[in-house]
Structures are given as structure tokens and as C-alpha cells.
């Protein structure tokens, strides 16, 4: 008989009133709805064993007396729903089937006989020669007739159990009498419990296009874990006094890789799975050749170990999903259309290849297990072919990066290591969920150039609460001190919770730095160190170099705890936080007093000076590249909150462009100045034109022009003009003298000059100059600003100049007007003073000091 779904009905007719119905029309109607019902089961639910149908041999006096088969549910690829049943009611009508019940827990089969499928001639039971395979039918005591014999006579070793829905059309005898309408063609459906041999089950499996599954590959669930490298064994095997080389540590990793044959067994298992489900395989020999070439270097050997470990982790993700990965999108309807395999009667393994699983439809695969397995196989292939064979040396372009990752999560949720060539295809295979959400470029990693998102490019600037691990990359091959400084610089800037330690294979002499240690001694004290490709939160990251002659980092390890935090208080301070580049050196206050002070910046020189056992900061020893930057410091390798900023001293030139004298008046002169020099417009300028301490603020315009008019000059005592050029506390002093040339006096004839009202031309009066200033005593930061009001009393030619004597940084507006506005406040005490200058006479007056306290809270 043909399978029901081999030819399906796609349409039917509705019947009209009074219509004569042909049997073909009525059968078409039935076929359509039956086909839809079967297709719904197969395509939208699944095929195979849903539950139950567990066989159990029952023994009496050590002899098999029956086979107990539990009730169950199964669906064939032809859409038949199979359950065990018993006859519940015998039909009284010759042409109506008996009624069955499925309300049973199990059935005990006690008898058997040879089965001949001569009626249905089911193709799955036919071998290549067209002959039927060996089959035996089982029956309960109630069902057995004279043709059956006790099951104890059947040898059950190496036998397999089947459910078979025997389906055929019963032949109809010629119609006689008047009851032909009751006959029809009877569709026989007999559920048989059959037993076959190993050869028979192999024949059935050969025609099954669904049952072959990776789960049934021999030892496929065996996890090929990477062997650990335990560094302490070096010390245990050869003693603490043995001088080790980098090659000794390298050999530890190379030996593990060779013993593991570079992950060959994992490649074989992955390729077996890939071939079974029709995916590309991984090229093992090319991968092995790449690793062997990579291992010729003195550094980077740990990355070869890492990539094999990555492959093992990918394989582990796959085998965890395999038991759930039984999704079939379009089941082959000819795979098991009328039978279900129930497995070996006496199984040797827990997972039986001869027992059908339930192959659910994709619509029921909420976890997408099958799709995940396929993506992970693709990732394995990508990992094997995208491992970079790169030189692990610092060519001047090396860059250290710390990337937040995960400690225990699957590799899919970890950051992408930097030793892979990253492209879109690679990233699409890394994380199933991100690929499904079209955010595959958001995978964190060292090589993040494919993404434009800030949280991918600079992940440490964003929330990393859920990240328990830091990938640290780019340091191997770099000078150990440079790597140490850069790691601490990133760690301190981003406030990351781990320590950094330097180990030397060369014994250290008079070492006071608690963040440096001799490799042998350190490993003996901390035997748990292990290479992790980074460090977990709260751990210690350890970089290893060979000696001062060979300072390149060749390996790294980590500990799950902070090992180097000082037990004594660490402190460091300087008298100033800002200093001029040409100032004299200032002393550090160091705790402990014998602590070693170092700058955290990479450039040299950096200003730290040791003189007779005492540390000083000498701004003259700071590279100009560091001007304007905050320079931090460590004590014994431990970061401190001490920092200082070196400000470049202004280097400008002030010259007199011209001096213009009033006609016939040698006591009045207008002087034009030109200011020049790099960045001259960024500085502030104070002028003491009369050399009497009356400083006024006058900044040049963008062309460097400043002008001032002198009145009542005494040609016999011409003042030296003094200028102070300021740059955030750094001051350049400039003095200009000998600028006055006595103009030629005109010849004047004096005749009969009369002075009225007793005024004498040679007599004069000295003006009186007064300055007053008032302001608030207390201001809150939340106010944002405050105003100080000044007044001046004297001639009409008064000039105003405000000075901030002390206090935190602030922005001043109106420094040359009576009213001064102070903005951008900080908590603290401010002191201001107003200077009022008479431009005509050069006389000036200073106000009393105005003290304003700025506080945080009301």
C-alpha cells in the first residue's frame, strides 16, 4: 500500500442539495481532511516517539516469561498516531470495526511467531534483493492463537523491537443481495509489535533519512578537555635554585599541545557531526601547521594553547546542545511512514541508536538548539582558519587593551580574543543571540574596528557590572616596564579592581618594589598561578620576562586574589599641584620613608629626581610633551592620589613700537607696544607703567598691540616699565627702560603775561585718589556667581583693575571696570582687591581686601 502522504489532496468539492454524489467525490472530501490532519502532525508538531514505549523483560526463574511494553505515543512520518490499545467493545455489525481503549498502563507480550508481511509488503522490511528481513510478531496471552509459542523460546540477545502499523485494503468479494451499500473497501490498520535482528535493523536504518543524528556517533559526548599547564611543577621537579629560561616555560605548553595532538580528536568529532548534517568541515592539518609555525617564536606560545582551549570550549557548547537538537524542519515522509523503532531489547548503552527520538517541528523549538549547533560548528571552522600567525614582538605599534569579558560563561558570551582575524563572517558565528538580533558587530573584543558604537569601541567607559573577567592583550613582546606602566595607567584611569605583578626569571638584588619578584620564589609562595588570557575581578595579573638583557614579556599568568596589596600605609604628597617649568625642584613627602617613587607616565624624563636618598620633583627634568598633563606617581608600585601639572613658562617679547609726544609738551607721551611670541594671546598681562607697584591688567589684541599715555612725566626721573606675563601661575617678568627721549623744546617769546586771580603758572596741586570695594561675605556654590562692587574717587581719568589675591580657580568678568563678576565657583575662601589708577598723574590707590566665603550647603 502507498503511504498516505505520498499523494495528497489539495482541494475538495462542497455538495449541493439534491446532488448525486459519486464515490470519488466523497472519497476526495475525506482524503483532503485526513491529509491536512496528517500534515499538521508531521510538519507542525513532529515525528518519532513522544513518550513511553519503554520495553522491560520480565523473568520467572531466570527465564524470560514476558516483555512488558509501557503505553506511549508516537507519530510516524506518514502522520499516523500510534498508541497501544485493547479491544473494549466487539462490534455487532459485520462491517463495523470493534471499539478500542487506550486507557492502559502497559501490555505484557508472552508469545511470538514468525511474521510474514505478505499483505502490505512494507518497503522498509525489504532488503536489496527484495526479500523480507527476519521478523517475529509478539502477542499477549489473550491475543495468541495456536500459531504462537512462548517468548522464552525466542533468543532475545542482539534483537531489536519495533512498532509496525500494518496497513492495507481488504479485498472485497463480489456483492450479492441488497446490502452492497454497507460494504465499501475496508482500510485495515493493525498495530504490530515486532522483533528483528541486528541485520534487519541495519536494513531499516539504511532507509531512514531522519534517525541518523550526531548524538549516536561513538563517544561523541566525550568532552575533549584541554590539559592544564601547572607551572609549579617546574619548581617541584627541578628545585627552587634552578635557573629557568623562557624556553622551559614554553616547553610546558608545547608538550601539552603535542600530547593533545593540537586538538585532533576534537576536529575529528566536529567533522563527523558536520558531515552528518551537511555542513563544511574544519581543516585540521592547516590549523596544525599554523600552530607549529607560531610556536617557533620565543613569546606568544600561550596563545597557541588558548586557541586549542577555545576550540574545546566550542565543542563543549555543541555537545551540551546535542540532546536537544532533534528539530527537523521538513521530515522526509518516507523515512519511517508505518513503523517506529523502540531500541535494542537488551541495550548495551544508555543512548540507543536503534530507538527513534522525537524530532520536533521548528515551531516547537523555542531554544533553537539545532540552529545553535549549526552556528557553533561554523564558528569552530572559523576559529581554526582565522587564527593569526603573527609575530609577537613590539615593533613600536603595540597597543595594550583591557576588554571586559566573562569568567565562567560559555565562550559565546566572552570577548573575542585578539589572535583571531575578525570579519563579519567570523562575528556572525560567535554569538547566536547577537547574530539573530543583527547585532553581531557588538561582540566585544580587541579588534573592534567593525563597530561604530561607543560601548563597543570603549567598553570600559560604560557599565561593566555583569563582567567578571578582563581580557588583557597586546603586552606580550613589549618591554616589561612599559607594559607594567601602561597596564597600571589603564587600570587606574578606568578604576579596575586587580593588581599587576612583574616576575623575572633572573634573581633580583636589593629589590624594594613589592610589585616585582623573582619567579622561583613567587611561584613557590603562590602555586595557583595559571594562564587565563587575562585576570578576573579582584585578582592579580602577572607578566613575566627573562632578565634585564631580555626584558620582553614572554608570558602572563593570573591569580584569583590580590597578592600584592601593601600591608603598610602608602602615601605621597607635594607642596604644589601646579608648577612652572623653570621653577626650582620641590620635595616629595613619602610614606613609607624608604618607598620608591615613580611617575606613571610613559615619557622620559618625567621629573622624578632622587638625591641623597630623598625624592624631589624637578620641573626642569620634565619632557615638554608632558606640559599641561597631570603627572601621577606610585610608591612601591602602588598608585597614589598625588599628581602635579607642569606649566610652560611664557616666552614672549614686548617691544616699544613708537613714542609720541604732545606738541610742545615733554611731560605727555603715548607709548605703543608690540607683543609677540608663541601663544601670546593665551596669557594675561599686568603692567606697572610708573614703576610704583600700581599694576593694571591690559591684554594685547590679536595683533599684539597695546597703547598707554603718560601724563605729567618728569623727564629727569623716567620710570622703568614693568610687565608680568602670566600663564596659570607661571610668570615671566619683563622690564623696559631708557625708552624716553627728551623732545626738542620750541622757542617761545614771552611778553606781558598777566595771571588773573592770583594764579601762578608754576604752581600746581596733587590729585587725591581713593578706592573702595564691597561684596558678600558668604555665597553658596549653587548660586553660580557673585558680584563685587568697586568705586574710585579722583580725577576723571581713572582706570580700574581687579586682582584675585587668593582662592580657588574661578572665571572673572569685568577686571577693568568698577563691577567684578566672579563665576565658575569652587568651595573655599576668595580674597579680592581693587586698584584705582589716575592715568594723568600716575597716582593710584588700593581698596581694602574683600573676603568672600563660598560654601557647599546652606
PDB file of N, CA, C and O in Angstrom, residues 709-749:
ATOM      1  N   UNK A 709      49.146 106.154  27.564  1.00  0.00           N
ATOM      2  CA  UNK A 709      49.548 107.561  27.523  1.00  0.00           C
ATOM      3  C   UNK A 709      49.999 108.008  28.914  1.00  0.00           C
ATOM      4  O   UNK A 709      49.253 107.853  29.897  1.00  0.00           O
ATOM      5  N   UNK A 710      51.199 108.522  28.974  1.00  0.00           N
ATOM      6  CA  UNK A 710      51.752 109.078  30.216  1.00  0.00           C
ATOM      7  C   UNK A 710      51.427 110.559  30.299  1.00  0.00           C
ATOM      8  O   UNK A 710      51.546 111.287  29.307  1.00  0.00           O
ATOM      9  N   UNK A 711      51.051 111.067  31.469  1.00  0.00           N
ATOM     10  CA  UNK A 711      50.832 112.493  31.743  1.00  0.00           C
ATOM     11  C   UNK A 711      51.709 112.908  32.916  1.00  0.00           C
ATOM     12  O   UNK A 711      51.947 112.115  33.845  1.00  0.00           O
ATOM     13  N   UNK A 712      52.121 114.145  32.875  1.00  0.00           N
ATOM     14  CA  UNK A 712      52.926 114.713  33.970  1.00  0.00           C
ATOM     15  C   UNK A 712      54.214 113.949  34.201  1.00  0.00           C
ATOM     16  O   UNK A 712      54.615 113.660  35.332  1.00  0.00           O
ATOM     17  N   UNK A 713      54.852 113.569  33.091  1.00  0.00           N
ATOM     18  CA  UNK A 713      56.149 112.911  33.226  1.00  0.00           C
ATOM     19  C   UNK A 713      57.201 113.903  33.702  1.00  0.00           C
ATOM     20  O   UNK A 713      57.169 115.093  33.365  1.00  0.00           O
ATOM     21  N   UNK A 714      58.113 113.413  34.488  1.00  0.00           N
ATOM     22  CA  UNK A 714      59.280 114.193  34.884  1.00  0.00           C
ATOM     23  C   UNK A 714      60.451 113.692  34.078  1.00  0.00           C
ATOM     24  O   UNK A 714      60.935 112.586  34.301  1.00  0.00           O
ATOM     25  N   UNK A 715      60.909 114.459  33.113  1.00  0.00           N
ATOM     26  CA  UNK A 715      61.985 113.975  32.233  1.00  0.00           C
ATOM     27  C   UNK A 715      63.232 113.564  32.987  1.00  0.00           C
ATOM     28  O   UNK A 715      64.054 112.790  32.468  1.00  0.00           O
ATOM     29  N   UNK A 716      63.371 114.064  34.219  1.00  0.00           N
ATOM     30  CA  UNK A 716      64.591 113.716  34.971  1.00  0.00           C
ATOM     31  C   UNK A 716      64.480 112.340  35.632  1.00  0.00           C
ATOM     32  O   UNK A 716      65.492 111.732  35.938  1.00  0.00           O
ATOM     33  N   UNK A 717      63.233 111.876  35.878  1.00  0.00           N
ATOM     34  CA  UNK A 717      63.059 110.560  36.535  1.00  0.00           C
ATOM     35  C   UNK A 717      62.031 109.754  35.743  1.00  0.00           C
ATOM     36  O   UNK A 717      60.886 109.603  36.144  1.00  0.00           O
ATOM     37  N   UNK A 718      62.448 109.257  34.600  1.00  0.00           N
ATOM     38  CA  UNK A 718      61.564 108.467  33.742  1.00  0.00           C
ATOM     39  C   UNK A 718      61.445 107.052  34.339  1.00  0.00           C
ATOM     40  O   UNK A 718      62.465 106.403  34.614  1.00  0.00           O
ATOM     41  N   UNK A 719      60.197 106.563  34.571  1.00  0.00           N
ATOM     42  CA  UNK A 719      60.032 105.239  35.206  1.00  0.00           C
ATOM     43  C   UNK A 719      60.386 104.095  34.259  1.00  0.00           C
ATOM     44  O   UNK A 719      60.260 104.212  33.036  1.00  0.00           O
ATOM     45  N   UNK A 720      60.834 102.988  34.869  1.00  0.00           N
ATOM     46  CA  UNK A 720      61.018 101.735  34.122  1.00  0.00           C
ATOM     47  C   UNK A 720      59.651 101.042  34.001  1.00  0.00           C
ATOM     48  O   UNK A 720      58.946 100.879  34.991  1.00  0.00           O
ATOM     49  N   UNK A 721      59.294 100.666  32.794  1.00  0.00           N
ATOM     50  CA  UNK A 721      58.004  99.995  32.575  1.00  0.00           C
ATOM     51  C   UNK A 721      58.195  98.499  32.861  1.00  0.00           C
ATOM     52  O   UNK A 721      59.076  97.854  32.282  1.00  0.00           O
ATOM     53  N   UNK A 722      57.331  97.969  33.727  1.00  0.00           N
ATOM     54  CA  UNK A 722      57.450  96.560  34.109  1.00  0.00           C
ATOM     55  C   UNK A 722      56.183  95.805  33.674  1.00  0.00           C
ATOM     56  O   UNK A 722      55.082  96.302  33.840  1.00  0.00           O
ATOM     57  N   UNK A 723      56.400  94.592  33.150  1.00  0.00           N
ATOM     58  CA  UNK A 723      55.294  93.756  32.663  1.00  0.00           C
ATOM     59  C   UNK A 723      55.425  92.370  33.278  1.00  0.00           C
ATOM     60  O   UNK A 723      56.520  91.794  33.326  1.00  0.00           O
ATOM     61  N   UNK A 724      54.290  91.845  33.716  1.00  0.00           N
ATOM     62  CA  UNK A 724      54.214  90.459  34.179  1.00  0.00           C
ATOM     63  C   UNK A 724      53.293  89.684  33.231  1.00  0.00           C
ATOM     64  O   UNK A 724      52.125  90.024  33.086  1.00  0.00           O
ATOM     65  N   UNK A 725      53.857  88.643  32.618  1.00  0.00           N
ATOM     66  CA  UNK A 725      53.088  87.797  31.700  1.00  0.00           C
ATOM     67  C   UNK A 725      52.752  86.501  32.449  1.00  0.00           C
ATOM     68  O   UNK A 725      53.656  85.764  32.861  1.00  0.00           O
ATOM     69  N   UNK A 726      51.471  86.253  32.648  1.00  0.00           N
ATOM     70  CA  UNK A 726      51.045  85.112  33.468  1.00  0.00           C
ATOM     71  C   UNK A 726      50.431  83.983  32.666  1.00  0.00           C
ATOM     72  O   UNK A 726      49.719  84.207  31.696  1.00  0.00           O
ATOM     73  N   UNK A 727      50.704  82.739  33.107  1.00  0.00           N
ATOM     74  CA  UNK A 727      50.125  81.539  32.488  1.00  0.00           C
ATOM     75  C   UNK A 727      49.806  80.540  33.589  1.00  0.00           C
ATOM     76  O   UNK A 727      50.647  79.725  33.968  1.00  0.00           O
ATOM     77  N   UNK A 728      48.592  80.639  34.144  1.00  0.00           N
ATOM     78  CA  UNK A 728      48.161  79.696  35.179  1.00  0.00           C
ATOM     79  C   UNK A 728      49.167  79.578  36.312  1.00  0.00           C
ATOM     80  O   UNK A 728      49.495  78.486  36.774  1.00  0.00           O
ATOM     81  N   UNK A 729      49.663  80.711  36.770  1.00  0.00           N
ATOM     82  CA  UNK A 729      50.577  80.695  37.903  1.00  0.00           C
ATOM     83  C   UNK A 729      52.034  80.880  37.537  1.00  0.00           C
ATOM     84  O   UNK A 729      52.857  81.176  38.397  1.00  0.00           O
ATOM     85  N   UNK A 730      52.382  80.657  36.276  1.00  0.00           N
ATOM     86  CA  UNK A 730      53.757  80.886  35.837  1.00  0.00           C
ATOM     87  C   UNK A 730      53.864  82.314  35.303  1.00  0.00           C
ATOM     88  O   UNK A 730      53.016  82.750  34.521  1.00  0.00           O
ATOM     89  N   UNK A 731      54.917  83.013  35.710  1.00  0.00           N
ATOM     90  CA  UNK A 731      55.031  84.438  35.377  1.00  0.00           C
ATOM     91  C   UNK A 731      56.385  84.726  34.746  1.00  0.00           C
ATOM     92  O   UNK A 731      57.427  84.279  35.238  1.00  0.00           O
ATOM     93  N   UNK A 732      56.319  85.489  33.666  1.00  0.00           N
ATOM     94  CA  UNK A 732      57.530  86.000  33.023  1.00  0.00           C
ATOM     95  C   UNK A 732      57.640  87.483  33.331  1.00  0.00           C
ATOM     96  O   UNK A 732      56.688  88.238  33.131  1.00  0.00           O
ATOM     97  N   UNK A 733      58.760  87.915  33.895  1.00  0.00           N
ATOM     98  CA  UNK A 733      58.983  89.318  34.249  1.00  0.00           C
ATOM     99  C   UNK A 733      59.746  90.012  33.120  1.00  0.00           C
ATOM    100  O   UNK A 733      60.795  89.527  32.672  1.00  0.00           O
ATOM    101  N   UNK A 734      59.226  91.154  32.678  1.00  0.00           N
ATOM    102  CA  UNK A 734      59.873  91.938  31.611  1.00  0.00           C
ATOM    103  C   UNK A 734      60.003  93.382  32.092  1.00  0.00           C
ATOM    104  O   UNK A 734      59.052  93.946  32.656  1.00  0.00           O
ATOM    105  N   UNK A 735      61.146  93.990  31.897  1.00  0.00           N
ATOM    106  CA  UNK A 735      61.377  95.401  32.260  1.00  0.00           C
ATOM    107  C   UNK A 735      61.882  96.151  31.035  1.00  0.00           C
ATOM    108  O   UNK A 735      62.745  95.664  30.305  1.00  0.00           O
ATOM    109  N   UNK A 736      61.308  97.332  30.822  1.00  0.00           N
ATOM    110  CA  UNK A 736      61.721  98.175  29.689  1.00  0.00           C
ATOM    111  C   UNK A 736      62.163  99.529  30.239  1.00  0.00           C
ATOM    112  O   UNK A 736      61.375 100.264  30.849  1.00  0.00           O
ATOM    113  N   UNK A 737      63.418  99.875  30.054  1.00  0.00           N
ATOM    114  CA  UNK A 737      63.952 101.160  30.492  1.00  0.00           C
ATOM    115  C   UNK A 737      64.527 101.949  29.326  1.00  0.00           C
ATOM    116  O   UNK A 737      64.591 101.459  28.192  1.00  0.00           O
ATOM    117  N   UNK A 738      64.944 103.184  29.629  1.00  0.00           N
ATOM    118  CA  UNK A 738      65.567 104.046  28.613  1.00  0.00           C
ATOM    119  C   UNK A 738      64.689 104.192  27.374  1.00  0.00           C
ATOM    120  O   UNK A 738      65.154 104.139  26.238  1.00  0.00           O
ATOM    121  N   UNK A 739      63.421 104.352  27.615  1.00  0.00           N
ATOM    122  CA  UNK A 739      62.508 104.458  26.479  1.00  0.00           C
ATOM    123  C   UNK A 739      62.156 105.904  26.124  1.00  0.00           C
ATOM    124  O   UNK A 739      61.547 106.164  25.101  1.00  0.00           O
ATOM    125  N   UNK A 740      62.576 106.860  26.995  1.00  0.00           N
ATOM    126  CA  UNK A 740      62.174 108.264  26.832  1.00  0.00           C
ATOM    127  C   UNK A 740      63.309 109.058  26.217  1.00  0.00           C
ATOM    128  O   UNK A 740      64.451 109.015  26.691  1.00  0.00           O
ATOM    129  N   UNK A 741      63.011 109.806  25.166  1.00  0.00           N
ATOM    130  CA  UNK A 741      63.952 110.759  24.561  1.00  0.00           C
ATOM    131  C   UNK A 741      63.355 112.154  24.684  1.00  0.00           C
ATOM    132  O   UNK A 741      62.226 112.402  24.242  1.00  0.00           O
ATOM    133  N   UNK A 742      64.129 113.078  25.284  1.00  0.00           N
ATOM    134  CA  UNK A 742      63.619 114.428  25.513  1.00  0.00           C
ATOM    135  C   UNK A 742      63.399 115.125  24.169  1.00  0.00           C
ATOM    136  O   UNK A 742      64.331 115.228  23.363  1.00  0.00           O
ATOM    137  N   UNK A 743      62.154 115.529  23.901  1.00  0.00           N
ATOM    138  CA  UNK A 743      61.900 116.199  22.610  1.00  0.00           C
ATOM    139  C   UNK A 743      62.517 117.603  22.587  1.00  0.00           C
ATOM    140  O   UNK A 743      62.704 118.227  23.630  1.00  0.00           O
ATOM    141  N   UNK A 744      62.836 118.033  21.414  1.00  0.00           N
ATOM    142  CA  UNK A 744      63.395 119.405  21.269  1.00  0.00           C
ATOM    143  C   UNK A 744      62.352 120.439  21.688  1.00  0.00           C
ATOM    144  O   UNK A 744      61.204 120.387  21.244  1.00  0.00           O
ATOM    145  N   UNK A 745      62.777 121.374  22.554  1.00  0.00           N
ATOM    146  CA  UNK A 745      61.839 122.392  23.051  1.00  0.00           C
ATOM    147  C   UNK A 745      61.686 123.527  22.027  1.00  0.00           C
ATOM    148  O   UNK A 745      62.661 124.016  21.478  1.00  0.00           O
ATOM    149  N   UNK A 746      60.485 123.986  21.777  1.00  0.00           N
ATOM    150  CA  UNK A 746      60.280 125.108  20.840  1.00  0.00           C
ATOM    151  C   UNK A 746      60.663 126.439  21.496  1.00  0.00           C
ATOM    152  O   UNK A 746      60.685 126.556  22.709  1.00  0.00           O
ATOM    153  N   UNK A 747      61.013 127.392  20.633  1.00  0.00           N
ATOM    154  CA  UNK A 747      61.371 128.731  21.124  1.00  0.00           C
ATOM    155  C   UNK A 747      60.106 129.538  21.336  1.00  0.00           C
ATOM    156  O   UNK A 747      59.289 129.683  20.432  1.00  0.00           O
ATOM    157  N   UNK A 748      59.942 130.055  22.575  1.00  0.00           N
ATOM    158  CA  UNK A 748      58.722 130.807  22.905  1.00  0.00           C
ATOM    159  C   UNK A 748      59.138 132.204  23.392  1.00  0.00           C
ATOM    160  O   UNK A 748      60.025 132.336  24.237  1.00  0.00           O
ATOM    161  N   UNK A 749      58.509 133.231  22.801  1.00  0.00           N
ATOM    162  CA  UNK A 749      58.747 134.627  23.239  1.00  0.00           C
ATOM    163  C   UNK A 749      57.673 135.012  24.221  1.00  0.00           C
ATOM    164  O   UNK A 749      56.478 134.913  23.914  1.00  0.00           O
TER     165      UNK A 749
END
